[in-house]
Amino acid sequence: MGVLRLQLPTDPRWVNIVEKNIEEILTDHAWCEQKAATNAITIITNNSEHQDLVKDLLALVKEEIDHFEQVHNLIIKRGLKLGRERKDDYVNELYQYMKRSADGSRVSGLVERLLFSAMIEARSCERFKVLSENIQDEELAVFYRELMESEAGHYTTFITYARKYGEGIDVEKRWREWLEFEESIITNYGKGETIHG
């Protein structure tokens, strides 16, 4: 899958599941954007000495919150309701892998958190592409096409900073290991009407 290097593509038939419950996918998507903003704030909080990282992640946080607002506005426009926050099993599996992989050093912790973030952005970007190309709803097709481009930029930001601040760590090797791990779990997903489900 090109630049993202994901090992397994999403089956386009996943969109058929999504189309049966637009309210659910939009609610889940809104909360994904909120969690992405929170995650970036956590990285800033724990690594505030890296001025460039802070600056770029502040911009990313604003973008994620803007996306949250855009999805929320779509929900309102369609006469739907923003449901409660959803559990994301896919992200939780990645989170557990990140926790097991860090060696306790600050550098390792930062690199793992950045690769965790890059992985989520990569898969979200890929899912948005699948949605934009296969969903019958024209408004949502355009919406997800635009967001796909934004997610690709976020993925690049996280990977770039992992390489920059991963002193003493073979970041390329770690990223390949992340891709292999993601491949091993993604087969369990793509069966629900959520972004990663």
PDB file of C-alpha atoms in Angstrom:
ATOM      1  CA  MET A   1       0.000   0.000   0.000  1.00  0.00           C
ATOM      2  CA  GLY A   2       2.583   2.438  -1.183  1.00  0.00           C
ATOM      3  CA  VAL A   3       3.894   5.046   1.197  1.00  0.00           C
ATOM      4  CA  LEU A   4       1.974   3.675   4.209  1.00  0.00           C
ATOM      5  CA  ARG A   5       3.598   0.256   3.816  1.00  0.00           C
ATOM      6  CA  LEU A   6       0.613  -1.513   5.389  1.00  0.00           C
ATOM      7  CA  GLN A   7       0.821  -5.251   4.798  1.00  0.00           C
ATOM      8  CA  LEU A   8      -2.880  -6.051   4.400  1.00  0.00           C
ATOM      9  CA  PRO A   9      -5.455  -3.899   2.598  1.00  0.00           C
ATOM     10  CA  THR A  10      -8.976  -3.423   3.917  1.00  0.00           C
ATOM     11  CA  ASP A  11     -11.558  -5.455   2.018  1.00  0.00           C
ATOM     12  CA  PRO A  12     -13.774  -2.895   0.200  1.00  0.00           C
ATOM     13  CA  ARG A  13     -16.819  -4.938   1.299  1.00  0.00           C
ATOM     14  CA  TRP A  14     -16.259  -3.421   4.768  1.00  0.00           C
ATOM     15  CA  VAL A  15     -17.970  -0.297   3.362  1.00  0.00           C
ATOM     16  CA  ASN A  16     -21.182  -2.338   2.891  1.00  0.00           C
ATOM     17  CA  ILE A  17     -21.208  -2.907   6.666  1.00  0.00           C
ATOM     18  CA  VAL A  18     -20.510   0.782   7.330  1.00  0.00           C
ATOM     19  CA  GLU A  19     -23.349   1.929   5.051  1.00  0.00           C
ATOM     20  CA  LYS A  20     -25.902   0.036   7.147  1.00  0.00           C
ATOM     21  CA  ASN A  21     -25.164   2.237  10.166  1.00  0.00           C
ATOM     22  CA  ILE A  22     -23.859   5.706   9.237  1.00  0.00           C
ATOM     23  CA  GLU A  23     -24.639   7.070  12.708  1.00  0.00           C
ATOM     24  CA  GLU A  24     -22.319   4.490  14.282  1.00  0.00           C
ATOM     25  CA  ILE A  25     -19.384   5.112  11.931  1.00  0.00           C
ATOM     26  CA  LEU A  26     -19.689   8.885  12.378  1.00  0.00           C
ATOM     27  CA  THR A  27     -19.855   8.621  16.182  1.00  0.00           C
ATOM     28  CA  ASP A  28     -16.864   6.278  16.229  1.00  0.00           C
ATOM     29  CA  HIS A  29     -14.965   8.541  13.839  1.00  0.00           C
ATOM     30  CA  ALA A  30     -15.650  11.631  15.955  1.00  0.00           C
ATOM     31  CA  TRP A  31     -14.201   9.941  19.034  1.00  0.00           C
ATOM     32  CA  CYS A  32     -11.188   8.706  17.036  1.00  0.00           C
ATOM     33  CA  GLU A  33     -10.390  12.340  16.227  1.00  0.00           C
ATOM     34  CA  GLN A  34     -10.756  13.357  19.889  1.00  0.00           C
ATOM     35  CA  LYS A  35      -8.462  10.516  21.014  1.00  0.00           C
ATOM     36  CA  ALA A  36      -5.895  11.446  18.360  1.00  0.00           C
ATOM     37  CA  ALA A  37      -5.802  14.991  19.752  1.00  0.00           C
ATOM     38  CA  THR A  38      -5.444  13.675  23.313  1.00  0.00           C
ATOM     39  CA  ASN A  39      -2.635  11.342  22.255  1.00  0.00           C
ATOM     40  CA  ALA A  40      -0.700  14.213  20.636  1.00  0.00           C
ATOM     41  CA  ILE A  41      -1.152  16.321  23.792  1.00  0.00           C
ATOM     42  CA  THR A  42       0.283  13.432  25.845  1.00  0.00           C
ATOM     43  CA  ILE A  43       3.352  13.313  23.581  1.00  0.00           C
ATOM     44  CA  ILE A  44       3.792  17.080  23.988  1.00  0.00           C
ATOM     45  CA  THR A  45       3.435  16.839  27.781  1.00  0.00           C
ATOM     46  CA  ASN A  46       6.058  14.100  28.062  1.00  0.00           C
ATOM     47  CA  ASN A  47       8.535  15.582  25.563  1.00  0.00           C
ATOM     48  CA  SER A  48       8.248  19.345  25.970  1.00  0.00           C
ATOM     49  CA  GLU A  49      12.010  19.861  25.578  1.00  0.00           C
ATOM     50  CA  HIS A  50      11.718  19.207  21.819  1.00  0.00           C
ATOM     51  CA  GLN A  51      10.517  22.602  20.600  1.00  0.00           C
ATOM     52  CA  ASP A  52       9.959  21.550  16.983  1.00  0.00           C
ATOM     53  CA  LEU A  53       7.982  18.484  18.045  1.00  0.00           C
ATOM     54  CA  VAL A  54       5.806  20.610  20.342  1.00  0.00           C
ATOM     55  CA  LYS A  55       5.170  23.154  17.576  1.00  0.00           C
ATOM     56  CA  ASP A  56       4.212  20.566  14.960  1.00  0.00           C
ATOM     57  CA  LEU A  57       2.076  18.508  17.347  1.00  0.00           C
ATOM     58  CA  LEU A  58       0.210  21.611  18.515  1.00  0.00           C
ATOM     59  CA  ALA A  59      -0.756  22.181  14.871  1.00  0.00           C
ATOM     60  CA  LEU A  60      -1.763  18.520  14.618  1.00  0.00           C
ATOM     61  CA  VAL A  61      -3.913  18.782  17.787  1.00  0.00           C
ATOM     62  CA  LYS A  62      -5.767  21.762  16.300  1.00  0.00           C
ATOM     63  CA  GLU A  63      -6.371  19.809  13.100  1.00  0.00           C
ATOM     64  CA  GLU A  64      -7.681  16.754  14.976  1.00  0.00           C
ATOM     65  CA  ILE A  65     -10.072  18.900  17.016  1.00  0.00           C
ATOM     66  CA  ASP A  66     -11.187  20.606  13.814  1.00  0.00           C
ATOM     67  CA  HIS A  67     -11.895  17.160  12.347  1.00  0.00           C
ATOM     68  CA  PHE A  68     -13.862  16.245  15.478  1.00  0.00           C
ATOM     69  CA  GLU A  69     -15.945  19.382  14.933  1.00  0.00           C
ATOM     70  CA  GLN A  70     -16.437  18.608  11.227  1.00  0.00           C
ATOM     71  CA  VAL A  71     -17.689  15.090  12.001  1.00  0.00           C
ATOM     72  CA  HIS A  72     -19.912  16.433  14.781  1.00  0.00           C
ATOM     73  CA  ASN A  73     -21.377  19.015  12.381  1.00  0.00           C
ATOM     74  CA  LEU A  74     -22.111  16.227   9.876  1.00  0.00           C
ATOM     75  CA  ILE A  75     -23.878  14.257  12.605  1.00  0.00           C
ATOM     76  CA  ILE A  76     -26.050  17.278  13.496  1.00  0.00           C
ATOM     77  CA  LYS A  77     -26.738  18.130   9.834  1.00  0.00           C
ATOM     78  CA  ARG A  78     -28.048  14.603   9.250  1.00  0.00           C
ATOM     79  CA  GLY A  79     -30.304  14.703  12.307  1.00  0.00           C
ATOM     80  CA  LEU A  80     -28.213  12.064  14.076  1.00  0.00           C
ATOM     81  CA  LYS A  81     -26.740  12.083  17.575  1.00  0.00           C
ATOM     82  CA  LEU A  82     -23.149  11.851  18.783  1.00  0.00           C
ATOM     83  CA  GLY A  83     -23.185   8.696  20.847  1.00  0.00           C
ATOM     84  CA  ARG A  84     -20.961   7.901  23.800  1.00  0.00           C
ATOM     85  CA  GLU A  85     -17.255   7.262  23.313  1.00  0.00           C
ATOM     86  CA  ARG A  86     -16.547   3.847  21.818  1.00  0.00           C
ATOM     87  CA  LYS A  87     -13.918   1.329  22.887  1.00  0.00           C
ATOM     88  CA  ASP A  88     -11.362   0.740  20.120  1.00  0.00           C
ATOM     89  CA  ASP A  89     -10.015  -2.820  20.421  1.00  0.00           C
ATOM     90  CA  TYR A  90      -7.618  -2.317  17.507  1.00  0.00           C
ATOM     91  CA  VAL A  91      -5.974   0.729  19.129  1.00  0.00           C
ATOM     92  CA  ASN A  92      -5.903  -1.069  22.494  1.00  0.00           C
ATOM     93  CA  GLU A  93      -3.975  -3.973  20.949  1.00  0.00           C
ATOM     94  CA  LEU A  94      -1.477  -1.523  19.442  1.00  0.00           C
ATOM     95  CA  TYR A  95      -1.214   0.253  22.815  1.00  0.00           C
ATOM     96  CA  GLN A  96      -0.394  -2.994  24.624  1.00  0.00           C
ATOM     97  CA  TYR A  97       2.268  -3.771  22.019  1.00  0.00           C
ATOM     98  CA  MET A  98       3.761  -0.298  22.516  1.00  0.00           C
ATOM     99  CA  LYS A  99       3.874  -0.767  26.300  1.00  0.00           C
ATOM    100  CA  ARG A 100       5.563  -4.171  25.989  1.00  0.00           C
ATOM    101  CA  SER A 101       8.084  -2.832  23.446  1.00  0.00           C
ATOM    102  CA  ALA A 102       9.467   0.219  25.270  1.00  0.00           C
ATOM    103  CA  ASP A 103      12.633  -0.520  27.293  1.00  0.00           C
ATOM    104  CA  GLY A 104      12.002   2.109  29.969  1.00  0.00           C
ATOM    105  CA  SER A 105      14.269   4.805  28.546  1.00  0.00           C
ATOM    106  CA  ARG A 106      12.795   8.177  27.533  1.00  0.00           C
ATOM    107  CA  VAL A 107      14.086   7.779  23.972  1.00  0.00           C
ATOM    108  CA  SER A 108      12.521   4.354  23.586  1.00  0.00           C
ATOM    109  CA  GLY A 109       9.271   5.600  25.131  1.00  0.00           C
ATOM    110  CA  LEU A 110       9.116   8.506  22.685  1.00  0.00           C
ATOM    111  CA  VAL A 111       9.931   6.372  19.635  1.00  0.00           C
ATOM    112  CA  GLU A 112       7.370   3.722  20.568  1.00  0.00           C
ATOM    113  CA  ARG A 113       4.674   6.360  21.160  1.00  0.00           C
ATOM    114  CA  LEU A 114       5.444   8.008  17.830  1.00  0.00           C
ATOM    115  CA  LEU A 115       5.348   4.676  15.963  1.00  0.00           C
ATOM    116  CA  PHE A 116       2.101   3.736  17.751  1.00  0.00           C
ATOM    117  CA  SER A 117       0.655   7.068  16.583  1.00  0.00           C
ATOM    118  CA  ALA A 118       1.986   6.616  13.032  1.00  0.00           C
ATOM    119  CA  MET A 119       0.431   3.149  12.845  1.00  0.00           C
ATOM    120  CA  ILE A 120      -3.029   4.423  13.802  1.00  0.00           C
ATOM    121  CA  GLU A 121      -2.779   7.305  11.337  1.00  0.00           C
ATOM    122  CA  ALA A 122      -1.636   4.957   8.558  1.00  0.00           C
ATOM    123  CA  ARG A 123      -4.552   2.565   9.016  1.00  0.00           C
ATOM    124  CA  SER A 124      -7.043   5.430   9.441  1.00  0.00           C
ATOM    125  CA  CYS A 125      -5.730   6.977   6.230  1.00  0.00           C
ATOM    126  CA  GLU A 126      -6.143   3.664   4.412  1.00  0.00           C
ATOM    127  CA  ARG A 127      -9.683   3.198   5.772  1.00  0.00           C
ATOM    128  CA  PHE A 128     -10.633   6.746   4.719  1.00  0.00           C
ATOM    129  CA  LYS A 129      -9.349   5.955   1.212  1.00  0.00           C
ATOM    130  CA  VAL A 130     -11.477   2.791   1.062  1.00  0.00           C
ATOM    131  CA  LEU A 131     -14.500   4.771   2.255  1.00  0.00           C
ATOM    132  CA  SER A 132     -13.936   7.609  -0.215  1.00  0.00           C
ATOM    133  CA  GLU A 133     -13.667   5.177  -3.137  1.00  0.00           C
ATOM    134  CA  ASN A 134     -16.526   2.832  -2.257  1.00  0.00           C
ATOM    135  CA  ILE A 135     -19.237   4.590  -0.248  1.00  0.00           C
ATOM    136  CA  GLN A 136     -22.409   5.468  -2.176  1.00  0.00           C
ATOM    137  CA  ASP A 137     -22.993   8.646  -0.151  1.00  0.00           C
ATOM    138  CA  GLU A 138     -21.395  11.369  -2.294  1.00  0.00           C
ATOM    139  CA  GLU A 139     -20.987  13.874   0.542  1.00  0.00           C
ATOM    140  CA  LEU A 140     -19.163  11.307   2.677  1.00  0.00           C
ATOM    141  CA  ALA A 141     -17.017  10.175  -0.270  1.00  0.00           C
ATOM    142  CA  VAL A 142     -15.707  13.746  -0.699  1.00  0.00           C
ATOM    143  CA  PHE A 143     -15.376  14.233   3.075  1.00  0.00           C
ATOM    144  CA  TYR A 144     -13.278  11.090   3.540  1.00  0.00           C
ATOM    145  CA  ARG A 145     -11.117  11.893   0.527  1.00  0.00           C
ATOM    146  CA  GLU A 146     -10.155  15.222   2.118  1.00  0.00           C
ATOM    147  CA  LEU A 147      -9.511  13.670   5.530  1.00  0.00           C
ATOM    148  CA  MET A 148      -7.411  10.906   3.973  1.00  0.00           C
ATOM    149  CA  GLU A 149      -4.891  13.482   2.777  1.00  0.00           C
ATOM    150  CA  SER A 150      -4.728  15.041   6.239  1.00  0.00           C
ATOM    151  CA  GLU A 151      -4.179  11.661   7.943  1.00  0.00           C
ATOM    152  CA  ALA A 152      -1.321  10.919   5.544  1.00  0.00           C
ATOM    153  CA  GLY A 153       0.336  14.146   6.715  1.00  0.00           C
ATOM    154  CA  HIS A 154      -0.068  13.132  10.369  1.00  0.00           C
ATOM    155  CA  TYR A 155       1.467   9.736   9.657  1.00  0.00           C
ATOM    156  CA  THR A 156       4.462  11.468   8.057  1.00  0.00           C
ATOM    157  CA  THR A 157       4.858  13.815  11.047  1.00  0.00           C
ATOM    158  CA  PHE A 158       5.035  10.949  13.543  1.00  0.00           C
ATOM    159  CA  ILE A 159       7.430   8.837  11.449  1.00  0.00           C
ATOM    160  CA  THR A 160       9.695  11.841  10.814  1.00  0.00           C
ATOM    161  CA  TYR A 161      10.021  12.631  14.520  1.00  0.00           C
ATOM    162  CA  ALA A 162      10.623   8.979  15.430  1.00  0.00           C
ATOM    163  CA  ARG A 163      13.577   9.030  13.023  1.00  0.00           C
ATOM    164  CA  LYS A 164      14.797  12.398  14.279  1.00  0.00           C
ATOM    165  CA  TYR A 165      14.732  11.642  17.997  1.00  0.00           C
ATOM    166  CA  GLY A 166      15.328   7.888  17.921  1.00  0.00           C
ATOM    167  CA  GLU A 167      19.025   8.178  18.723  1.00  0.00           C
ATOM    168  CA  GLY A 168      20.565   4.734  19.218  1.00  0.00           C
ATOM    169  CA  ILE A 169      17.429   2.984  17.939  1.00  0.00           C
ATOM    170  CA  ASP A 170      17.081   1.361  14.529  1.00  0.00           C
ATOM    171  CA  VAL A 171      13.789   3.110  13.803  1.00  0.00           C
ATOM    172  CA  GLU A 172      13.403   1.494  10.371  1.00  0.00           C
ATOM    173  CA  LYS A 173      13.719  -1.962  11.918  1.00  0.00           C
ATOM    174  CA  ARG A 174      11.234  -1.042  14.648  1.00  0.00           C
ATOM    175  CA  TRP A 175       8.778   0.267  12.074  1.00  0.00           C
ATOM    176  CA  ARG A 176       9.004  -3.012  10.135  1.00  0.00           C
ATOM    177  CA  GLU A 177       8.257  -4.851  13.390  1.00  0.00           C
ATOM    178  CA  TRP A 178       5.270  -2.568  13.981  1.00  0.00           C
ATOM    179  CA  LEU A 179       4.009  -3.289  10.456  1.00  0.00           C
ATOM    180  CA  GLU A 180       4.357  -7.032  11.046  1.00  0.00           C
ATOM    181  CA  PHE A 181       2.511  -6.805  14.351  1.00  0.00           C
ATOM    182  CA  GLU A 182      -0.275  -4.751  12.778  1.00  0.00           C
ATOM    183  CA  GLU A 183      -0.584  -7.329   9.998  1.00  0.00           C
ATOM    184  CA  SER A 184      -1.008 -10.054  12.626  1.00  0.00           C
ATOM    185  CA  ILE A 185      -3.965  -8.303  14.287  1.00  0.00           C
ATOM    186  CA  ILE A 186      -5.728  -6.482  11.429  1.00  0.00           C
ATOM    187  CA  THR A 187      -7.187  -9.769  10.142  1.00  0.00           C
ATOM    188  CA  ASN A 188      -9.483  -9.649  13.207  1.00  0.00           C
ATOM    189  CA  TYR A 189     -10.931  -6.314  12.098  1.00  0.00           C
ATOM    190  CA  GLY A 190     -12.842  -4.874   9.146  1.00  0.00           C
ATOM    191  CA  LYS A 191     -16.081  -6.568  10.230  1.00  0.00           C
ATOM    192  CA  GLY A 192     -17.713  -3.711  12.145  1.00  0.00           C
ATOM    193  CA  GLU A 193     -19.127  -0.276  11.385  1.00  0.00           C
ATOM    194  CA  THR A 194     -16.281   1.572  13.078  1.00  0.00           C
ATOM    195  CA  ILE A 195     -13.146   3.161  11.624  1.00  0.00           C
ATOM    196  CA  HIS A 196     -10.889   0.347  12.821  1.00  0.00           C
ATOM    197  CA  GLY A 197     -13.595  -2.268  13.495  1.00  0.00           C
TER     198      GLY A 197
END
